[in-house]
Amino acid sequence: MDTIKITNNHVQSTAYNGIHLGWGWRNFTDSTTCKNNTVSNNRIINTLTRLHDSGAIYTIGQMPGTNINQNYVRGIPPATSGPTYGLHNDEGTAYINENDNVLDIDPGVKYTINCEDFGEKHDLTILRTYATVSKMGVNPPNSKIDPPVVVPDNVWPLTQYNTCLNSGIQEAYRDIIPANLLSTPDYVFPASCAAAAGTGMSIRSSGNSSNTVWFAPAGTTSFVEGGYNDESGRNCHIDCCPSRCRFVPVVCSKFTRHEVG
């Protein structure tokens, strides 16, 4: 694999990992066969439904110049039948940048990212990971690895929300995903977000310019401006146009995405 790009994919409900990249374990220390690859802006949902000892994105062997950035992972199960990881850098993984990923994973995983000092891993750069849990091993040699920023309620800051929003299928190809796999509400508002009042927040188009987007508690059937509370119980509402929302008034701060169906 040389200069392969795996970007803007929606991967869901796989028995093992979502994306597998690399070869050779630790056995080819001088190889540059696999290099300069990009795995970015993917949305990977509910992997490891049957097997374990992997993560949403799996790497093996060294691959200089490779970037695994700004992916949104949701749904890694706990390590009950065997080890599970948000991301899995297996034996010999080296010379990879793995930055700005968002991991909404079960707190019972073995590691948030399996990048520990084992199997001759080395020279890894893993920065600005936001995750619902922080479980990390000892860093491998010559590596720069930030501890994950923990957001246990998966209500992400605006920057990380935008990572979630920009992941997955691009607008021009949305019709290839069946509605029973990705509902319109989940497409429009893919993750929860915390932002300061008055902050603009992008959403995806519902596909119909006559639709109105409402943010309200789960189960709401009657929509009235100003008639809802944020998670702290304070009354507020959001003004929305087809692709952007604005929090009003100052007291509003946090809104949560609810599963549909």
mmCIF file of C-alpha atoms in Angstrom:
data_model
loop_
_atom_site.group_PDB
_atom_site.id
_atom_site.type_symbol
_atom_site.label_atom_id
_atom_site.label_comp_id
_atom_site.label_asym_id
_atom_site.label_seq_id
_atom_site.Cartn_x
_atom_site.Cartn_y
_atom_site.Cartn_z
ATOM 1 C CA MET A 1 0.000 0.000 0.000
ATOM 2 C CA ASP A 2 1.636 3.172 -1.224
ATOM 3 C CA THR A 3 -0.204 6.517 -1.183
ATOM 4 C CA ILE A 4 -3.588 4.916 -0.541
ATOM 5 C CA LYS A 5 -6.366 7.287 0.574
ATOM 6 C CA ILE A 6 -9.264 5.954 2.652
ATOM 7 C CA THR A 7 -11.411 8.995 3.342
ATOM 8 C CA ASN A 8 -15.047 9.963 3.998
ATOM 9 C CA ASN A 9 -16.374 6.432 4.372
ATOM 10 C CA HIS A 10 -19.253 5.266 6.555
ATOM 11 C CA VAL A 11 -18.347 1.880 8.051
ATOM 12 C CA GLN A 12 -20.944 0.234 10.297
ATOM 13 C CA SER A 13 -21.644 -3.039 12.107
ATOM 14 C CA THR A 14 -18.552 -5.045 11.208
ATOM 15 C CA ALA A 15 -17.644 -8.321 12.889
ATOM 16 C CA TYR A 16 -13.984 -7.289 13.302
ATOM 17 C CA ASN A 17 -12.230 -3.965 12.776
ATOM 18 C CA GLY A 18 -13.544 -1.244 10.508
ATOM 19 C CA ILE A 19 -10.381 -0.362 8.533
ATOM 20 C CA HIS A 20 -7.215 -2.501 8.364
ATOM 21 C CA LEU A 21 -3.953 -0.989 7.138
ATOM 22 C CA GLY A 22 -0.439 -2.436 6.847
ATOM 23 C CA TRP A 23 1.429 -5.736 6.733
ATOM 24 C CA GLY A 24 4.463 -7.568 8.055
ATOM 25 C CA TRP A 25 4.081 -7.413 11.832
ATOM 26 C CA ARG A 26 7.485 -6.464 13.333
ATOM 27 C CA ASN A 27 9.426 -8.669 10.929
ATOM 28 C CA PHE A 28 10.442 -6.144 8.233
ATOM 29 C CA THR A 29 12.144 -3.327 10.083
ATOM 30 C CA ASP A 30 13.682 -1.743 6.984
ATOM 31 C CA SER A 31 10.644 -2.001 4.717
ATOM 32 C CA THR A 32 9.093 1.084 3.128
ATOM 33 C CA THR A 33 6.665 -0.870 0.940
ATOM 34 C CA CYS A 34 3.685 0.470 2.879
ATOM 35 C CA LYS A 35 3.943 4.259 3.143
ATOM 36 C CA ASN A 36 2.344 7.686 2.641
ATOM 37 C CA ASN A 37 -1.198 6.505 3.283
ATOM 38 C CA THR A 38 -4.155 8.557 4.515
ATOM 39 C CA VAL A 39 -7.066 7.334 6.625
ATOM 40 C CA SER A 40 -9.083 10.426 7.510
ATOM 41 C CA ASN A 41 -12.603 11.775 7.952
ATOM 42 C CA ASN A 42 -14.158 8.320 8.246
ATOM 43 C CA ARG A 43 -17.163 7.504 10.437
ATOM 44 C CA ILE A 44 -16.839 4.040 11.966
ATOM 45 C CA ILE A 45 -19.843 2.786 13.923
ATOM 46 C CA ASN A 46 -20.289 -0.402 15.983
ATOM 47 C CA THR A 47 -17.312 -2.502 14.987
ATOM 48 C CA LEU A 48 -16.145 -5.678 16.783
ATOM 49 C CA THR A 49 -19.676 -7.062 16.926
ATOM 50 C CA ARG A 50 -18.356 -10.675 17.013
ATOM 51 C CA LEU A 51 -14.570 -10.698 17.363
ATOM 52 C CA HIS A 52 -12.104 -8.904 19.625
ATOM 53 C CA ASP A 53 -8.412 -7.938 19.897
ATOM 54 C CA SER A 54 -8.741 -5.017 17.518
ATOM 55 C CA GLY A 55 -10.262 -1.557 17.152
ATOM 56 C CA ALA A 56 -12.080 0.656 14.697
ATOM 57 C CA ILE A 57 -8.839 1.289 12.776
ATOM 58 C CA TYR A 58 -6.076 -1.353 12.858
ATOM 59 C CA THR A 59 -2.462 -0.841 11.778
ATOM 60 C CA ILE A 60 0.400 -3.321 11.584
ATOM 61 C CA GLY A 61 4.013 -2.832 10.520
ATOM 62 C CA GLN A 62 5.799 0.403 9.798
ATOM 63 C CA MET A 63 4.436 2.822 7.212
ATOM 64 C CA PRO A 64 6.332 6.122 7.035
ATOM 65 C CA GLY A 65 4.414 9.231 6.053
ATOM 66 C CA THR A 66 1.022 7.796 7.002
ATOM 67 C CA ASN A 67 -1.715 9.958 8.579
ATOM 68 C CA ILE A 68 -4.779 8.653 10.440
ATOM 69 C CA ASN A 69 -6.536 11.866 11.380
ATOM 70 C CA GLN A 70 -9.979 13.276 12.197
ATOM 71 C CA ASN A 71 -11.933 10.041 12.234
ATOM 72 C CA TYR A 72 -15.116 9.619 14.302
ATOM 73 C CA VAL A 73 -15.517 6.286 16.072
ATOM 74 C CA ARG A 74 -18.683 5.303 17.925
ATOM 75 C CA GLY A 75 -19.577 1.994 19.504
ATOM 76 C CA ILE A 76 -16.504 -0.067 20.495
ATOM 77 C CA PRO A 77 -17.762 -2.706 23.000
ATOM 78 C CA PRO A 78 -16.212 -3.533 26.387
ATOM 79 C CA ALA A 79 -13.390 -6.049 26.673
ATOM 80 C CA THR A 80 -15.541 -8.869 28.049
ATOM 81 C CA SER A 81 -14.624 -11.675 25.624
ATOM 82 C CA GLY A 82 -11.154 -10.348 24.831
ATOM 83 C CA PRO A 83 -9.307 -7.028 24.468
ATOM 84 C CA THR A 84 -11.017 -4.206 22.577
ATOM 85 C CA TYR A 85 -9.585 -0.816 21.649
ATOM 86 C CA GLY A 86 -10.782 2.436 20.119
ATOM 87 C CA LEU A 87 -7.797 2.371 17.757
ATOM 88 C CA HIS A 88 -5.325 -0.507 17.508
ATOM 89 C CA ASN A 89 -1.685 0.018 16.577
ATOM 90 C CA ASP A 90 -0.460 -3.580 16.467
ATOM 91 C CA GLU A 91 3.063 -5.007 16.346
ATOM 92 C CA GLY A 92 5.701 -3.117 14.425
ATOM 93 C CA THR A 93 3.500 -0.043 13.889
ATOM 94 C CA ALA A 94 5.806 2.948 13.346
ATOM 95 C CA TYR A 95 6.137 6.359 11.679
ATOM 96 C CA ILE A 96 2.426 7.174 11.828
ATOM 97 C CA ASN A 97 0.634 10.412 12.733
ATOM 98 C CA GLU A 98 -2.719 9.686 14.392
ATOM 99 C CA ASN A 99 -4.200 13.034 15.391
ATOM 100 C CA ASP A 100 -7.528 14.712 16.205
ATOM 101 C CA ASN A 101 -9.651 11.564 16.327
ATOM 102 C CA VAL A 102 -12.914 11.419 18.316
ATOM 103 C CA LEU A 103 -13.694 8.137 20.083
ATOM 104 C CA ASP A 104 -17.116 7.484 21.621
ATOM 105 C CA ILE A 105 -16.337 4.066 23.098
ATOM 106 C CA ASP A 106 -17.364 1.876 26.016
ATOM 107 C CA PRO A 107 -15.494 2.614 29.288
ATOM 108 C CA GLY A 108 -14.784 -1.119 29.552
ATOM 109 C CA VAL A 109 -12.323 -1.209 26.633
ATOM 110 C CA LYS A 110 -8.815 -2.419 27.460
ATOM 111 C CA TYR A 111 -7.132 0.647 25.927
ATOM 112 C CA THR A 112 -8.506 3.814 24.383
ATOM 113 C CA ILE A 113 -5.670 3.440 21.865
ATOM 114 C CA ASN A 114 -3.502 0.317 21.853
ATOM 115 C CA CYS A 115 -0.163 2.045 21.234
ATOM 116 C CA GLU A 116 1.739 0.734 24.249
ATOM 117 C CA ASP A 117 5.400 -0.314 24.406
ATOM 118 C CA PHE A 118 4.964 -3.840 23.041
ATOM 119 C CA GLY A 119 5.737 -5.560 19.760
ATOM 120 C CA GLU A 120 8.468 -3.123 18.722
ATOM 121 C CA LYS A 121 6.152 -0.219 18.062
ATOM 122 C CA HIS A 122 7.984 3.100 17.832
ATOM 123 C CA ASP A 123 7.961 6.622 16.389
ATOM 124 C CA LEU A 124 4.245 7.289 16.795
ATOM 125 C CA THR A 125 2.682 10.734 17.016
ATOM 126 C CA ILE A 126 -0.820 10.704 18.537
ATOM 127 C CA LEU A 127 -2.135 14.128 19.497
ATOM 128 C CA ARG A 128 -5.415 15.758 20.532
ATOM 129 C CA THR A 129 -7.479 12.589 20.886
ATOM 130 C CA TYR A 130 -10.889 13.220 22.482
ATOM 131 C CA ALA A 131 -12.571 10.170 23.949
ATOM 132 C CA THR A 132 -15.183 9.040 26.444
ATOM 133 C CA VAL A 133 -12.490 7.158 28.395
ATOM 134 C CA SER A 134 -8.708 7.395 28.897
ATOM 135 C CA LYS A 135 -6.932 4.055 29.260
ATOM 136 C CA MET A 136 -3.414 4.096 27.879
ATOM 137 C CA GLY A 137 -0.299 1.946 28.283
ATOM 138 C CA VAL A 138 3.364 2.977 28.434
ATOM 139 C CA ASN A 139 4.419 4.953 25.367
ATOM 140 C CA PRO A 140 6.659 3.156 22.844
ATOM 141 C CA PRO A 141 10.131 4.555 22.027
ATOM 142 C CA ASN A 142 10.576 7.859 20.188
ATOM 143 C CA SER A 143 6.877 8.644 20.378
ATOM 144 C CA LYS A 144 4.838 11.722 21.250
ATOM 145 C CA ILE A 145 1.424 10.701 22.580
ATOM 146 C CA ASP A 146 -1.045 13.013 24.329
ATOM 147 C CA PRO A 147 -3.257 11.522 27.023
ATOM 148 C CA PRO A 148 -6.791 11.513 25.608
ATOM 149 C CA VAL A 149 -9.003 14.408 26.636
ATOM 150 C CA VAL A 150 -11.900 12.717 28.411
ATOM 151 C CA VAL A 151 -15.489 13.726 27.624
ATOM 152 C CA PRO A 152 -17.412 10.989 29.468
ATOM 153 C CA ASP A 153 -20.895 12.167 28.419
ATOM 154 C CA ASN A 154 -19.865 12.372 24.714
ATOM 155 C CA VAL A 155 -21.060 15.983 24.474
ATOM 156 C CA TRP A 156 -18.122 17.218 22.436
ATOM 157 C CA PRO A 157 -16.587 20.691 22.231
ATOM 158 C CA LEU A 158 -17.333 22.479 18.982
ATOM 159 C CA THR A 159 -14.050 21.538 17.262
ATOM 160 C CA GLN A 160 -14.555 17.840 17.963
ATOM 161 C CA TYR A 161 -18.237 18.062 17.026
ATOM 162 C CA ASN A 162 -17.100 19.411 13.655
ATOM 163 C CA THR A 163 -14.821 16.381 13.287
ATOM 164 C CA CYS A 164 -17.885 14.183 13.769
ATOM 165 C CA LEU A 165 -19.936 16.311 11.389
ATOM 166 C CA ASN A 166 -17.333 16.244 8.619
ATOM 167 C CA SER A 167 -16.737 12.509 8.870
ATOM 168 C CA GLY A 168 -18.422 9.894 6.747
ATOM 169 C CA ILE A 169 -20.207 10.157 3.431
ATOM 170 C CA GLN A 170 -20.004 13.515 1.693
ATOM 171 C CA GLU A 171 -23.178 15.337 0.751
ATOM 172 C CA ALA A 172 -22.999 14.425 -2.940
ATOM 173 C CA TYR A 173 -23.122 10.708 -2.083
ATOM 174 C CA ARG A 174 -25.580 10.611 0.804
ATOM 175 C CA ASP A 175 -28.177 8.696 -1.228
ATOM 176 C CA ILE A 176 -26.024 5.566 -1.256
ATOM 177 C CA ILE A 177 -26.704 4.992 2.472
ATOM 178 C CA PRO A 178 -30.094 3.357 3.191
ATOM 179 C CA ALA A 179 -32.382 5.330 5.487
ATOM 180 C CA ASN A 180 -32.633 2.364 7.862
ATOM 181 C CA LEU A 181 -28.866 2.546 8.365
ATOM 182 C CA LEU A 182 -28.546 6.310 8.798
ATOM 183 C CA SER A 183 -31.711 8.245 9.591
ATOM 184 C CA THR A 184 -32.163 11.868 8.533
ATOM 185 C CA PRO A 185 -31.899 13.230 12.128
ATOM 186 C CA ASP A 186 -28.680 11.292 12.684
ATOM 187 C CA TYR A 187 -27.314 12.586 9.390
ATOM 188 C CA VAL A 188 -28.197 16.203 10.173
ATOM 189 C CA PHE A 189 -26.877 16.193 13.767
ATOM 190 C CA PRO A 190 -24.380 13.297 14.103
ATOM 191 C CA ALA A 191 -23.099 13.935 17.623
ATOM 192 C CA SER A 192 -23.777 15.962 20.762
ATOM 193 C CA CYS A 193 -22.157 19.370 21.141
ATOM 194 C CA ALA A 194 -21.354 21.883 23.885
ATOM 195 C CA ALA A 195 -20.799 25.464 22.760
ATOM 196 C CA ALA A 196 -20.986 28.976 24.127
ATOM 197 C CA ALA A 197 -24.192 30.923 23.647
ATOM 198 C CA GLY A 198 -24.213 32.878 20.415
ATOM 199 C CA THR A 199 -21.830 30.396 18.761
ATOM 200 C CA GLY A 200 -22.611 29.241 15.242
ATOM 201 C CA MET A 201 -22.875 25.481 14.841
ATOM 202 C CA SER A 202 -22.919 23.768 11.457
ATOM 203 C CA ILE A 203 -25.288 20.921 10.680
ATOM 204 C CA ARG A 204 -25.901 18.872 7.539
ATOM 205 C CA SER A 205 -28.804 19.558 5.228
ATOM 206 C CA SER A 206 -31.881 17.386 5.698
ATOM 207 C CA GLY A 207 -32.178 17.220 1.916
ATOM 208 C CA ASN A 208 -35.347 19.295 1.824
ATOM 209 C CA SER A 209 -35.047 23.081 1.965
ATOM 210 C CA SER A 210 -38.612 23.380 3.296
ATOM 211 C CA ASN A 211 -37.806 21.380 6.442
ATOM 212 C CA THR A 212 -37.317 23.075 9.796
ATOM 213 C CA VAL A 213 -34.677 21.736 12.177
ATOM 214 C CA TRP A 214 -35.651 21.643 15.869
ATOM 215 C CA PHE A 215 -33.577 20.754 18.886
ATOM 216 C CA ALA A 216 -35.759 19.467 21.698
ATOM 217 C CA PRO A 217 -35.876 16.704 24.338
ATOM 218 C CA ALA A 218 -36.376 13.142 23.088
ATOM 219 C CA GLY A 219 -40.024 12.256 22.507
ATOM 220 C CA THR A 220 -41.166 15.830 21.834
ATOM 221 C CA THR A 221 -44.068 15.992 19.376
ATOM 222 C CA SER A 222 -45.092 19.653 19.673
ATOM 223 C CA PHE A 223 -42.453 22.264 18.910
ATOM 224 C CA VAL A 224 -42.547 25.785 20.337
ATOM 225 C CA GLU A 225 -39.680 28.287 20.229
ATOM 226 C CA GLY A 226 -38.279 28.928 23.674
ATOM 227 C CA GLY A 227 -40.202 26.014 25.120
ATOM 228 C CA TYR A 228 -37.295 23.687 25.883
ATOM 229 C CA ASN A 229 -34.582 23.378 28.481
ATOM 230 C CA ASP A 230 -30.909 22.594 28.124
ATOM 231 C CA GLU A 231 -29.332 19.787 30.151
ATOM 232 C CA SER A 232 -29.065 22.076 33.175
ATOM 233 C CA GLY A 233 -32.825 22.706 33.108
ATOM 234 C CA ARG A 234 -32.540 26.258 31.800
ATOM 235 C CA ASN A 235 -35.025 27.506 29.215
ATOM 236 C CA CYS A 236 -33.628 28.325 25.794
ATOM 237 C CA HIS A 237 -33.983 27.699 22.080
ATOM 238 C CA ILE A 238 -31.883 27.522 18.934
ATOM 239 C CA ASP A 239 -32.393 29.537 15.767
ATOM 240 C CA CYS A 240 -31.692 27.402 12.691
ATOM 241 C CA CYS A 241 -31.401 27.963 8.968
ATOM 242 C CA PRO A 242 -30.884 25.070 6.494
ATOM 243 C CA SER A 243 -27.227 24.462 7.406
ATOM 244 C CA ARG A 244 -26.356 26.411 10.525
ATOM 245 C CA CYS A 245 -27.663 26.864 14.070
ATOM 246 C CA ARG A 246 -27.125 29.578 16.672
ATOM 247 C CA PHE A 247 -27.574 29.200 20.434
ATOM 248 C CA VAL A 248 -29.909 31.761 22.054
ATOM 249 C CA PRO A 249 -29.783 33.257 24.735
ATOM 250 C CA VAL A 250 -26.678 33.457 26.914
ATOM 251 C CA VAL A 251 -27.770 30.756 29.372
ATOM 252 C CA CYS A 252 -27.811 27.989 26.768
ATOM 253 C CA SER A 253 -24.687 25.888 26.546
ATOM 254 C CA LYS A 254 -25.224 22.199 25.870
ATOM 255 C CA PHE A 255 -27.427 20.169 23.554
ATOM 256 C CA THR A 256 -27.433 16.443 23.180
ATOM 257 C CA ARG A 257 -27.976 14.219 20.191
ATOM 258 C CA HIS A 258 -30.510 11.485 20.870
ATOM 259 C CA GLU A 259 -30.521 8.125 19.120
ATOM 260 C CA VAL A 260 -33.375 7.737 16.661
ATOM 261 C CA GLY A 261 -35.291 4.493 16.310
#
